Amino acid sequence: MGSNWFVRPTEMSEQRINEYIEGKYGKFGVDRVWHDTAVPFKEVIQQFEAWLMQRQLWKGGSLVGAAFVTCGNWDLKTKVPQQCQVSKLKLPPYFMEWINLKDVYLNFYKRRATGMITMMKELRIPLRGSHHLGIDDTKNIARVLQHMLLDGALIQITARRNPKTPAEVNFLFNHRIR
């Protein structure tokens, strides 16, 4: 699996994809290479699972020494299940829990951060790349996470799906960003 992959929208027309790119990034904002090399979601999931197994991060139906870190709950609570449904995939079990960095930030620093930019400003971490471009956001969120670890933050799972009814999510922190 390559280190930087874009997931190709499954049920979007070429015109709608172009409108989305131009609306979000401007006509010349994002290199069209992502569009030409983006991989369908099903294929990305298959290759991601192979990558997890090669690194022994996925064993016996659960992640081992690994967790998804997000900046908010929306991506894993809402969007990934929607994309799985569109792609006619069962929600993979490794999407059953995650760490919402905003909740960890609130509980560790005792300050509310509405998003990645707020956390970066408060921690004096300069933004790299384009905000809301997935690959750049991922790298910036990792930088926030590294800073928090150096400050002594304990990083714990903040949300977990009910195994019997995966649409039901239990939030594990009393103080959290809603």
CSV table of C-alpha atoms in Angstrom, one decimal:
chain,number,residue,atom,x,y,z
A,1,MET,CA,0.0,0.0,0.0
A,2,GLY,CA,1.4,3.4,-0.9
A,3,SER,CA,2.0,5.9,1.9
A,4,ASN,CA,-0.4,8.5,0.4
A,5,TRP,CA,-3.6,7.4,-1.3
A,6,PHE,CA,-6.7,9.2,-2.2
A,7,VAL,CA,-10.0,7.3,-2.1
A,8,ARG,CA,-12.1,7.8,-5.2
A,9,PRO,CA,-15.7,8.7,-4.6
A,10,THR,CA,-17.9,5.8,-5.5
A,11,GLU,CA,-21.2,7.3,-6.5
A,12,MET,CA,-20.1,10.7,-7.8
A,13,SER,CA,-20.2,11.7,-11.4
A,14,GLU,CA,-17.1,13.1,-13.0
A,15,GLN,CA,-18.7,16.5,-13.2
A,16,ARG,CA,-19.7,16.5,-9.5
A,17,ILE,CA,-16.1,15.5,-8.6
A,18,ASN,CA,-14.7,18.4,-10.6
A,19,GLU,CA,-17.3,20.8,-9.0
A,20,TYR,CA,-16.3,19.5,-5.6
A,21,ILE,CA,-12.6,19.9,-6.2
A,22,GLU,CA,-13.0,23.4,-7.6
A,23,GLY,CA,-15.4,24.5,-4.9
A,24,LYS,CA,-13.2,23.2,-2.1
A,25,TYR,CA,-9.7,24.0,-3.5
A,26,GLY,CA,-10.2,26.3,-6.4
A,27,LYS,CA,-9.4,25.6,-10.0
A,28,PHE,CA,-5.7,25.2,-9.5
A,29,GLY,CA,-5.7,24.3,-5.7
A,30,VAL,CA,-5.1,20.6,-5.8
A,31,ASP,CA,-3.0,18.7,-8.3
A,32,ARG,CA,-5.2,16.6,-10.5
A,33,VAL,CA,-2.8,13.6,-9.9
A,34,TRP,CA,-5.0,12.6,-6.9
A,35,HIS,CA,-8.0,12.4,-9.2
A,36,ASP,CA,-6.2,10.3,-11.8
A,37,THR,CA,-4.7,8.0,-9.3
A,38,ALA,CA,-7.4,7.8,-6.6
A,39,VAL,CA,-8.4,4.2,-5.8
A,40,PRO,CA,-12.0,2.9,-5.2
A,41,PHE,CA,-13.0,2.5,-1.5
A,42,LYS,CA,-13.4,-1.3,-1.7
A,43,GLU,CA,-9.9,-1.7,-3.0
A,44,VAL,CA,-8.4,0.7,-0.4
A,45,ILE,CA,-10.1,-1.3,2.4
A,46,GLN,CA,-8.7,-4.6,1.0
A,47,GLN,CA,-5.2,-3.2,0.7
A,48,PHE,CA,-5.4,-1.5,4.1
A,49,GLU,CA,-6.4,-4.8,5.7
A,50,ALA,CA,-3.4,-6.5,4.0
A,51,TRP,CA,-1.2,-3.6,5.3
A,52,LEU,CA,-2.5,-4.1,8.9
A,53,MET,CA,-1.8,-7.8,8.8
A,54,GLN,CA,1.7,-7.4,7.4
A,55,ARG,CA,2.5,-5.1,10.3
A,56,GLN,CA,0.8,-7.5,12.8
A,57,LEU,CA,-1.6,-4.7,13.8
A,58,TRP,CA,-4.7,-6.8,13.1
A,59,LYS,CA,-5.0,-10.1,14.9
A,60,GLY,CA,-7.9,-12.2,16.0
A,61,GLY,CA,-10.5,-9.6,14.9
A,62,SER,CA,-9.1,-6.6,16.7
A,63,LEU,CA,-6.4,-4.0,16.4
A,64,VAL,CA,-3.2,-4.7,18.4
A,65,GLY,CA,-1.2,-1.8,19.7
A,66,ALA,CA,-3.0,0.5,17.2
A,67,ALA,CA,-6.1,2.8,17.1
A,68,PHE,CA,-7.6,5.3,14.7
A,69,VAL,CA,-7.1,8.9,15.8
A,70,THR,CA,-9.5,11.4,14.5
A,71,CYS,CA,-10.2,15.1,15.0
A,72,GLY,CA,-13.9,14.7,15.8
A,73,ASN,CA,-16.3,11.7,15.7
A,74,TRP,CA,-17.9,12.4,12.3
A,75,ASP,CA,-15.4,10.5,10.1
A,76,LEU,CA,-15.6,7.2,11.9
A,77,LYS,CA,-19.1,7.5,13.5
A,78,THR,CA,-20.9,8.6,10.4
A,79,LYS,CA,-18.9,8.9,7.1
A,80,VAL,CA,-17.1,5.5,7.1
A,81,PRO,CA,-20.3,3.6,7.8
A,82,GLN,CA,-22.1,5.6,5.0
A,83,GLN,CA,-19.3,4.8,2.6
A,84,CYS,CA,-19.3,1.1,3.5
A,85,GLN,CA,-23.1,1.1,2.8
A,86,VAL,CA,-22.6,2.8,-0.6
A,87,SER,CA,-19.8,0.4,-1.4
A,88,LYS,CA,-21.9,-2.6,-0.3
A,89,LEU,CA,-19.4,-3.5,2.4
A,90,LYS,CA,-20.0,-4.6,6.0
A,91,LEU,CA,-18.4,-2.2,8.4
A,92,PRO,CA,-15.0,-3.7,9.1
A,93,PRO,CA,-14.6,-4.5,12.8
A,94,TYR,CA,-11.5,-2.3,13.2
A,95,PHE,CA,-13.8,0.7,12.8
A,96,MET,CA,-15.6,-0.2,16.1
A,97,GLU,CA,-13.5,2.2,18.3
A,98,TRP,CA,-11.4,5.3,17.9
A,99,ILE,CA,-9.7,8.2,19.6
A,100,ASN,CA,-11.2,11.6,19.2
A,101,LEU,CA,-8.2,13.9,19.8
A,102,LYS,CA,-10.5,16.9,20.5
A,103,ASP,CA,-11.9,15.0,23.6
A,104,VAL,CA,-8.4,14.0,24.8
A,105,TYR,CA,-7.3,17.6,24.3
A,106,LEU,CA,-10.2,18.9,26.3
A,107,ASN,CA,-9.6,16.5,29.2
A,108,PHE,CA,-5.8,16.9,29.2
A,109,TYR,CA,-5.4,20.7,28.7
A,110,LYS,CA,-8.8,21.6,30.2
A,111,ARG,CA,-9.4,23.8,27.2
A,112,ARG,CA,-12.0,23.4,24.5
A,113,ALA,CA,-10.7,23.0,21.0
A,114,THR,CA,-13.2,23.1,18.2
A,115,GLY,CA,-10.9,21.6,15.6
A,116,MET,CA,-7.4,20.9,14.4
A,117,ILE,CA,-6.6,24.5,13.6
A,118,THR,CA,-7.5,25.6,17.2
A,119,MET,CA,-5.4,22.9,18.7
A,120,MET,CA,-2.4,23.7,16.4
A,121,LYS,CA,-2.7,27.5,17.2
A,122,GLU,CA,-2.9,26.9,21.0
A,123,LEU,CA,0.1,24.4,20.9
A,124,ARG,CA,2.0,26.8,18.5
A,125,ILE,CA,2.3,24.2,15.8
A,126,PRO,CA,2.4,25.7,12.3
A,127,LEU,CA,-0.1,24.4,9.8
A,128,ARG,CA,1.6,22.4,7.0
A,129,GLY,CA,-0.2,21.8,3.7
A,130,SER,CA,-3.9,22.5,3.0
A,131,HIS,CA,-6.5,22.4,5.7
A,132,HIS,CA,-9.2,19.8,4.9
A,133,LEU,CA,-7.0,18.0,2.4
A,134,GLY,CA,-7.1,14.5,4.0
A,135,ILE,CA,-3.4,13.6,3.7
A,136,ASP,CA,-2.3,17.0,5.0
A,137,ASP,CA,-4.9,16.9,7.9
A,138,THR,CA,-3.7,13.5,8.8
A,139,LYS,CA,-0.1,14.6,9.1
A,140,ASN,CA,-1.1,17.7,11.1
A,141,ILE,CA,-3.3,15.7,13.5
A,142,ALA,CA,-0.3,13.4,14.0
A,143,ARG,CA,1.8,16.4,14.9
A,144,VAL,CA,-0.8,17.5,17.4
A,145,LEU,CA,-0.8,13.9,18.8
A,146,GLN,CA,3.0,13.9,19.1
A,147,HIS,CA,3.0,17.2,20.9
A,148,MET,CA,0.3,16.0,23.4
A,149,LEU,CA,2.3,12.8,24.1
A,150,LEU,CA,5.4,14.9,24.8
A,151,ASP,CA,3.3,17.0,27.1
A,152,GLY,CA,2.4,13.8,29.0
A,153,ALA,CA,-1.2,13.2,27.7
A,154,LEU,CA,-2.6,9.7,28.1
A,155,ILE,CA,-4.2,8.8,24.8
A,156,GLN,CA,-7.2,6.5,25.3
A,157,ILE,CA,-10.1,5.2,23.2
A,158,THR,CA,-12.9,7.8,23.4
A,159,ALA,CA,-15.7,6.1,21.4
A,160,ARG,CA,-16.8,2.5,21.0
A,161,ARG,CA,-19.6,1.0,18.9
A,162,ASN,CA,-22.0,-1.4,20.5
A,163,PRO,CA,-20.9,-4.8,18.9
A,164,LYS,CA,-24.6,-5.9,18.7
A,165,THR,CA,-25.9,-2.7,17.2
A,166,PRO,CA,-22.9,-1.0,15.5
A,167,ALA,CA,-24.9,2.2,14.7
A,168,GLU,CA,-25.0,2.8,18.5
A,169,VAL,CA,-21.8,4.5,19.7
A,170,ASN,CA,-20.8,4.9,23.3
A,171,PHE,CA,-18.7,7.9,24.2
A,172,LEU,CA,-16.3,7.0,26.9
A,173,PHE,CA,-15.3,10.5,28.2
A,174,ASN,CA,-17.7,12.5,30.4
A,175,HIS,CA,-16.2,15.7,29.3
A,176,ARG,CA,-16.2,15.8,25.5
A,177,ILE,CA,-16.8,18.0,22.5
A,178,ARG,CA,-20.3,17.6,21.3
